[in-house]
Amino acid sequence: MVVLGIVGVCVVLLVLAFLVPRLSHKPQRGTQRTLGLGSRAGSKAPGVLGRLFSKPFSSSSKAVGHSGSAGRKARGHMPF
């Protein structure tokens, strides 16, 4: 269920970045900040568990960043 939520957020950010690139930075940063909080909380677990708990949040944050930048990049390649 969480995976579908992250995919949904990525799609929304991709469309938002394509349609209004200037207004897409704040939602992207907010989402990445929220996922960063989860990553930091997960990394407090001891040893290997800390890496295992924080990895989904960090990879999700990376995916959100890539989808936002991909939308802005695609908008930049449009002829109009």
mmCIF file of N, CA and C in Angstrom:
data_model
loop_
_atom_site.group_PDB
_atom_site.id
_atom_site.type_symbol
_atom_site.label_atom_id
_atom_site.label_comp_id
_atom_site.label_asym_id
_atom_site.label_seq_id
_atom_site.Cartn_x
_atom_site.Cartn_y
_atom_site.Cartn_z
ATOM 1 N N MET A 1 0.818 -1.187 0.000
ATOM 2 C CA MET A 1 0.000 0.000 0.000
ATOM 3 C C MET A 1 0.873 1.268 0.000
ATOM 4 N N VAL A 2 1.960 1.212 0.749
ATOM 5 C CA VAL A 2 2.863 2.355 0.816
ATOM 6 C C VAL A 2 3.536 2.571 -0.541
ATOM 7 N N VAL A 3 3.854 1.473 -1.221
ATOM 8 C CA VAL A 3 4.491 1.571 -2.524
ATOM 9 C C VAL A 3 3.568 2.288 -3.506
ATOM 10 N N LEU A 4 2.288 1.960 -3.474
ATOM 11 C CA LEU A 4 1.325 2.630 -4.349
ATOM 12 C C LEU A 4 1.211 4.113 -4.012
ATOM 13 N N GLY A 5 1.323 4.447 -2.743
ATOM 14 C CA GLY A 5 1.295 5.851 -2.333
ATOM 15 C C GLY A 5 2.496 6.615 -2.870
ATOM 16 N N ILE A 6 3.672 6.023 -2.801
ATOM 17 C CA ILE A 6 4.883 6.669 -3.307
ATOM 18 C C ILE A 6 4.807 6.813 -4.825
ATOM 19 N N VAL A 7 4.310 5.782 -5.506
ATOM 20 C CA VAL A 7 4.163 5.858 -6.965
ATOM 21 C C VAL A 7 3.173 6.956 -7.331
ATOM 22 N N GLY A 8 2.091 7.063 -6.580
ATOM 23 C CA GLY A 8 1.106 8.118 -6.820
ATOM 24 C C GLY A 8 1.694 9.511 -6.634
ATOM 25 N N VAL A 9 2.481 9.684 -5.586
ATOM 26 C CA VAL A 9 3.123 10.978 -5.338
ATOM 27 C C VAL A 9 4.095 11.308 -6.466
ATOM 28 N N CYS A 10 4.832 10.303 -6.932
ATOM 29 C CA CYS A 10 5.777 10.527 -8.036
ATOM 30 C C CYS A 10 5.059 10.942 -9.313
ATOM 31 N N VAL A 11 3.932 10.303 -9.592
ATOM 32 C CA VAL A 11 3.167 10.643 -10.800
ATOM 33 C C VAL A 11 2.599 12.054 -10.688
ATOM 34 N N VAL A 12 2.065 12.394 -9.525
ATOM 35 C CA VAL A 12 1.521 13.746 -9.335
ATOM 36 C C VAL A 12 2.622 14.795 -9.488
ATOM 37 N N LEU A 13 3.787 14.539 -8.914
ATOM 38 C CA LEU A 13 4.895 15.489 -9.046
ATOM 39 C C LEU A 13 5.391 15.585 -10.484
ATOM 40 N N LEU A 14 5.396 14.475 -11.204
ATOM 41 C CA LEU A 14 5.809 14.490 -12.605
ATOM 42 C C LEU A 14 4.874 15.364 -13.430
ATOM 43 N N VAL A 15 3.576 15.184 -13.239
ATOM 44 C CA VAL A 15 2.595 15.985 -13.980
ATOM 45 C C VAL A 15 2.672 17.446 -13.554
ATOM 46 N N LEU A 16 2.788 17.696 -12.268
ATOM 47 C CA LEU A 16 2.882 19.070 -11.772
ATOM 48 C C LEU A 16 4.130 19.759 -12.304
ATOM 49 N N ALA A 17 5.243 19.048 -12.333
ATOM 50 C CA ALA A 17 6.491 19.631 -12.831
ATOM 51 C C ALA A 17 6.421 19.888 -14.329
ATOM 52 N N PHE A 18 5.660 19.075 -15.037
ATOM 53 C CA PHE A 18 5.521 19.290 -16.476
ATOM 54 C C PHE A 18 4.614 20.487 -16.770
ATOM 55 N N LEU A 19 3.532 20.603 -16.004
ATOM 56 C CA LEU A 19 2.565 21.673 -16.276
ATOM 57 C C LEU A 19 3.009 23.027 -15.724
ATOM 58 N N VAL A 20 3.462 23.069 -14.490
ATOM 59 C CA VAL A 20 3.904 24.319 -13.859
ATOM 60 C C VAL A 20 5.243 24.082 -13.156
ATOM 61 N N PRO A 21 6.339 24.184 -13.909
ATOM 62 C CA PRO A 21 7.649 23.828 -13.335
ATOM 63 C C PRO A 21 8.053 24.673 -12.135
ATOM 64 N N ARG A 22 7.709 25.944 -12.130
ATOM 65 C CA ARG A 22 8.123 26.804 -11.007
ATOM 66 C C ARG A 22 7.411 26.450 -9.719
ATOM 67 N N LEU A 23 6.167 26.016 -9.824
ATOM 68 C CA LEU A 23 5.402 25.706 -8.620
ATOM 69 C C LEU A 23 5.619 24.283 -8.113
ATOM 70 N N SER A 24 6.403 23.502 -8.816
ATOM 71 C CA SER A 24 6.589 22.108 -8.408
ATOM 72 C C SER A 24 7.728 21.923 -7.410
ATOM 73 N N HIS A 25 8.540 22.931 -7.196
ATOM 74 C CA HIS A 25 9.696 22.779 -6.297
ATOM 75 C C HIS A 25 9.272 22.617 -4.837
ATOM 76 N N LYS A 26 8.312 23.406 -4.377
ATOM 77 C CA LYS A 26 7.910 23.323 -2.968
ATOM 78 C C LYS A 26 7.271 21.984 -2.610
ATOM 79 N N PRO A 27 6.328 21.465 -3.424
ATOM 80 C CA PRO A 27 5.795 20.133 -3.078
ATOM 81 C C PRO A 27 6.863 19.038 -3.114
ATOM 82 N N GLN A 28 7.795 19.164 -4.034
ATOM 83 C CA GLN A 28 8.868 18.166 -4.114
ATOM 84 C C GLN A 28 9.740 18.234 -2.868
ATOM 85 N N ARG A 29 10.126 19.428 -2.463
ATOM 86 C CA ARG A 29 10.957 19.559 -1.264
ATOM 87 C C ARG A 29 10.218 19.113 -0.016
ATOM 88 N N GLY A 30 8.913 19.417 0.062
ATOM 89 C CA GLY A 30 8.130 18.981 1.217
ATOM 90 C C GLY A 30 8.033 17.473 1.317
ATOM 91 N N THR A 31 7.835 16.831 0.188
ATOM 92 C CA THR A 31 7.762 15.371 0.177
ATOM 93 C C THR A 31 9.103 14.765 0.543
ATOM 94 N N GLN A 32 10.181 15.331 -0.002
ATOM 95 C CA GLN A 32 11.506 14.804 0.323
ATOM 96 C C GLN A 32 11.852 15.043 1.793
ATOM 97 N N ARG A 33 11.415 16.158 2.340
ATOM 98 C CA ARG A 33 11.673 16.432 3.757
ATOM 99 C C ARG A 33 10.933 15.422 4.637
ATOM 100 N N THR A 34 9.683 15.113 4.280
ATOM 101 C CA THR A 34 8.913 14.142 5.051
ATOM 102 C C THR A 34 9.541 12.756 4.981
ATOM 103 N N LEU A 35 9.977 12.368 3.790
ATOM 104 C CA LEU A 35 10.634 11.070 3.659
ATOM 105 C C LEU A 35 11.979 11.050 4.369
ATOM 106 N N GLY A 36 12.648 12.186 4.440
ATOM 107 C CA GLY A 36 13.902 12.280 5.175
ATOM 108 C C GLY A 36 13.701 12.069 6.664
ATOM 109 N N LEU A 37 12.580 12.563 7.183
ATOM 110 C CA LEU A 37 12.265 12.328 8.593
ATOM 111 C C LEU A 37 12.091 10.840 8.870
ATOM 112 N N GLY A 38 11.410 10.150 7.965
ATOM 113 C CA GLY A 38 11.240 8.704 8.122
ATOM 114 C C GLY A 38 12.561 7.967 8.047
ATOM 115 N N SER A 39 13.422 8.414 7.154
ATOM 116 C CA SER A 39 14.734 7.783 7.009
ATOM 117 C C SER A 39 15.577 7.979 8.262
ATOM 118 N N ARG A 40 15.547 9.184 8.802
ATOM 119 C CA ARG A 40 16.324 9.442 10.022
ATOM 120 C C ARG A 40 15.763 8.666 11.203
ATOM 121 N N ALA A 41 14.441 8.539 11.277
ATOM 122 C CA ALA A 41 13.852 7.775 12.375
ATOM 123 C C ALA A 41 14.187 6.292 12.245
ATOM 124 N N GLY A 42 14.175 5.793 11.018
ATOM 125 C CA GLY A 42 14.498 4.380 10.811
ATOM 126 C C GLY A 42 15.949 4.066 11.078
ATOM 127 N N SER A 43 16.827 5.024 10.833
ATOM 128 C CA SER A 43 18.254 4.767 11.019
ATOM 129 C C SER A 43 18.658 4.731 12.485
ATOM 130 N N LYS A 44 17.775 5.095 13.377
ATOM 131 C CA LYS A 44 18.092 5.059 14.811
ATOM 132 C C LYS A 44 18.082 3.636 15.368
ATOM 133 N N ALA A 45 17.550 2.698 14.600
ATOM 134 C CA ALA A 45 17.557 1.305 15.050
ATOM 135 C C ALA A 45 19.010 0.802 15.062
ATOM 136 N N PRO A 46 19.323 -0.117 15.932
ATOM 137 C CA PRO A 46 20.716 -0.559 16.050
ATOM 138 C C PRO A 46 21.164 -1.462 14.907
ATOM 139 N N GLY A 47 22.401 -1.272 14.485
ATOM 140 C CA GLY A 47 23.068 -2.162 13.542
ATOM 141 C C GLY A 47 22.447 -2.211 12.161
ATOM 142 N N VAL A 48 22.317 -3.432 11.675
ATOM 143 C CA VAL A 48 21.824 -3.672 10.322
ATOM 144 C C VAL A 48 20.360 -3.249 10.191
ATOM 145 N N LEU A 49 19.612 -3.350 11.262
ATOM 146 C CA LEU A 49 18.204 -2.949 11.220
ATOM 147 C C LEU A 49 18.049 -1.470 10.875
ATOM 148 N N GLY A 50 18.961 -0.647 11.328
ATOM 149 C CA GLY A 50 18.908 0.773 11.021
ATOM 150 C C GLY A 50 19.025 1.038 9.530
ATOM 151 N N ARG A 51 19.920 0.315 8.885
ATOM 152 C CA ARG A 51 20.068 0.466 7.422
ATOM 153 C C ARG A 51 18.849 -0.085 6.702
ATOM 154 N N LEU A 52 18.317 -1.203 7.183
ATOM 155 C CA LEU A 52 17.149 -1.807 6.546
ATOM 156 C C LEU A 52 15.909 -0.920 6.685
ATOM 157 N N PHE A 53 15.731 -0.282 7.832
ATOM 158 C CA PHE A 53 14.552 0.546 8.053
ATOM 159 C C PHE A 53 14.640 1.887 7.336
ATOM 160 N N SER A 54 15.848 2.403 7.137
ATOM 161 C CA SER A 54 15.966 3.723 6.512
ATOM 162 C C SER A 54 16.033 3.657 4.988
ATOM 163 N N LYS A 55 16.392 2.501 4.435
ATOM 164 C CA LYS A 55 16.575 2.402 2.985
ATOM 165 C C LYS A 55 15.308 2.678 2.178
ATOM 166 N N PRO A 56 14.130 2.165 2.545
ATOM 167 C CA PRO A 56 12.935 2.462 1.738
ATOM 168 C C PRO A 56 12.631 3.954 1.672
ATOM 169 N N PHE A 57 12.873 4.664 2.753
ATOM 170 C CA PHE A 57 12.592 6.099 2.758
ATOM 171 C C PHE A 57 13.582 6.864 1.886
ATOM 172 N N SER A 58 14.846 6.475 1.933
ATOM 173 C CA SER A 58 15.834 7.186 1.128
ATOM 174 C C SER A 58 15.652 6.897 -0.355
ATOM 175 N N SER A 59 15.315 5.667 -0.712
ATOM 176 C CA SER A 59 15.089 5.364 -2.127
ATOM 177 C C SER A 59 13.810 6.021 -2.623
ATOM 178 N N SER A 60 12.811 6.150 -1.770
ATOM 179 C CA SER A 60 11.583 6.850 -2.160
ATOM 180 C C SER A 60 11.850 8.333 -2.362
ATOM 181 N N SER A 61 12.684 8.908 -1.512
ATOM 182 C CA SER A 61 13.045 10.318 -1.667
ATOM 183 C C SER A 61 13.797 10.540 -2.970
ATOM 184 N N LYS A 62 14.662 9.600 -3.311
ATOM 185 C CA LYS A 62 15.395 9.679 -4.574
ATOM 186 C C LYS A 62 14.433 9.608 -5.763
ATOM 187 N N ALA A 63 13.440 8.734 -5.676
ATOM 188 C CA ALA A 63 12.467 8.584 -6.760
ATOM 189 C C ALA A 63 11.626 9.848 -6.929
ATOM 190 N N VAL A 64 11.263 10.479 -5.826
ATOM 191 C CA VAL A 64 10.493 11.730 -5.892
ATOM 192 C C VAL A 64 11.326 12.809 -6.565
ATOM 193 N N GLY A 65 12.600 12.894 -6.231
ATOM 194 C CA GLY A 65 13.479 13.873 -6.858
ATOM 195 C C GLY A 65 13.642 13.641 -8.349
ATOM 196 N N HIS A 66 13.774 12.382 -8.730
ATOM 197 C CA HIS A 66 13.936 12.065 -10.148
ATOM 198 C C HIS A 66 12.668 12.370 -10.944
ATOM 199 N N SER A 67 11.508 12.093 -10.366
ATOM 200 C CA SER A 67 10.273 12.337 -11.112
ATOM 201 C C SER A 67 10.025 13.827 -11.289
ATOM 202 N N GLY A 68 10.327 14.623 -10.273
ATOM 203 C CA GLY A 68 10.165 16.072 -10.408
ATOM 204 C C GLY A 68 11.112 16.659 -11.428
ATOM 205 N N SER A 69 12.358 16.233 -11.385
ATOM 206 C CA SER A 69 13.322 16.779 -12.347
ATOM 207 C C SER A 69 13.034 16.277 -13.756
ATOM 208 N N ALA A 70 12.513 15.061 -13.892
ATOM 209 C CA ALA A 70 12.171 14.547 -15.218
ATOM 210 C C ALA A 70 11.029 15.345 -15.838
ATOM 211 N N GLY A 71 10.050 15.736 -15.036
ATOM 212 C CA GLY A 71 8.949 16.549 -15.557
ATOM 213 C C GLY A 71 9.421 17.915 -16.012
ATOM 214 N N ARG A 72 10.295 18.537 -15.222
ATOM 215 C CA ARG A 72 10.819 19.848 -15.618
ATOM 216 C C ARG A 72 11.719 19.738 -16.842
ATOM 217 N N LYS A 73 12.478 18.660 -16.924
ATOM 218 C CA LYS A 73 13.362 18.458 -18.070
ATOM 219 C C LYS A 73 12.545 18.224 -19.347
ATOM 220 N N ALA A 74 11.482 17.433 -19.241
ATOM 221 C CA ALA A 74 10.628 17.182 -20.402
ATOM 222 C C ALA A 74 9.935 18.461 -20.854
ATOM 223 N N ARG A 75 9.554 19.291 -19.910
ATOM 224 C CA ARG A 75 8.928 20.559 -20.254
ATOM 225 C C ARG A 75 9.928 21.457 -20.994
ATOM 226 N N GLY A 76 11.195 21.412 -20.601
ATOM 227 C CA GLY A 76 12.224 22.206 -21.246
ATOM 228 C C GLY A 76 12.491 21.773 -22.682
ATOM 229 N N HIS A 77 12.214 20.535 -23.011
ATOM 230 C CA HIS A 77 12.446 20.034 -24.355
ATOM 231 C C HIS A 77 11.266 20.289 -25.290
ATOM 232 N N MET A 78 10.164 20.776 -24.757
ATOM 233 C CA MET A 78 8.984 21.040 -25.605
ATOM 234 C C MET A 78 9.257 22.229 -26.514
ATOM 235 N N PRO A 79 8.729 22.223 -27.727
ATOM 236 C CA PRO A 79 9.022 23.299 -28.679
ATOM 237 C C PRO A 79 8.309 24.625 -28.396
ATOM 238 N N PHE A 80 7.319 24.619 -27.503
ATOM 239 C CA PHE A 80 6.604 25.875 -27.232
ATOM 240 C C PHE A 80 6.925 26.436 -25.888
#
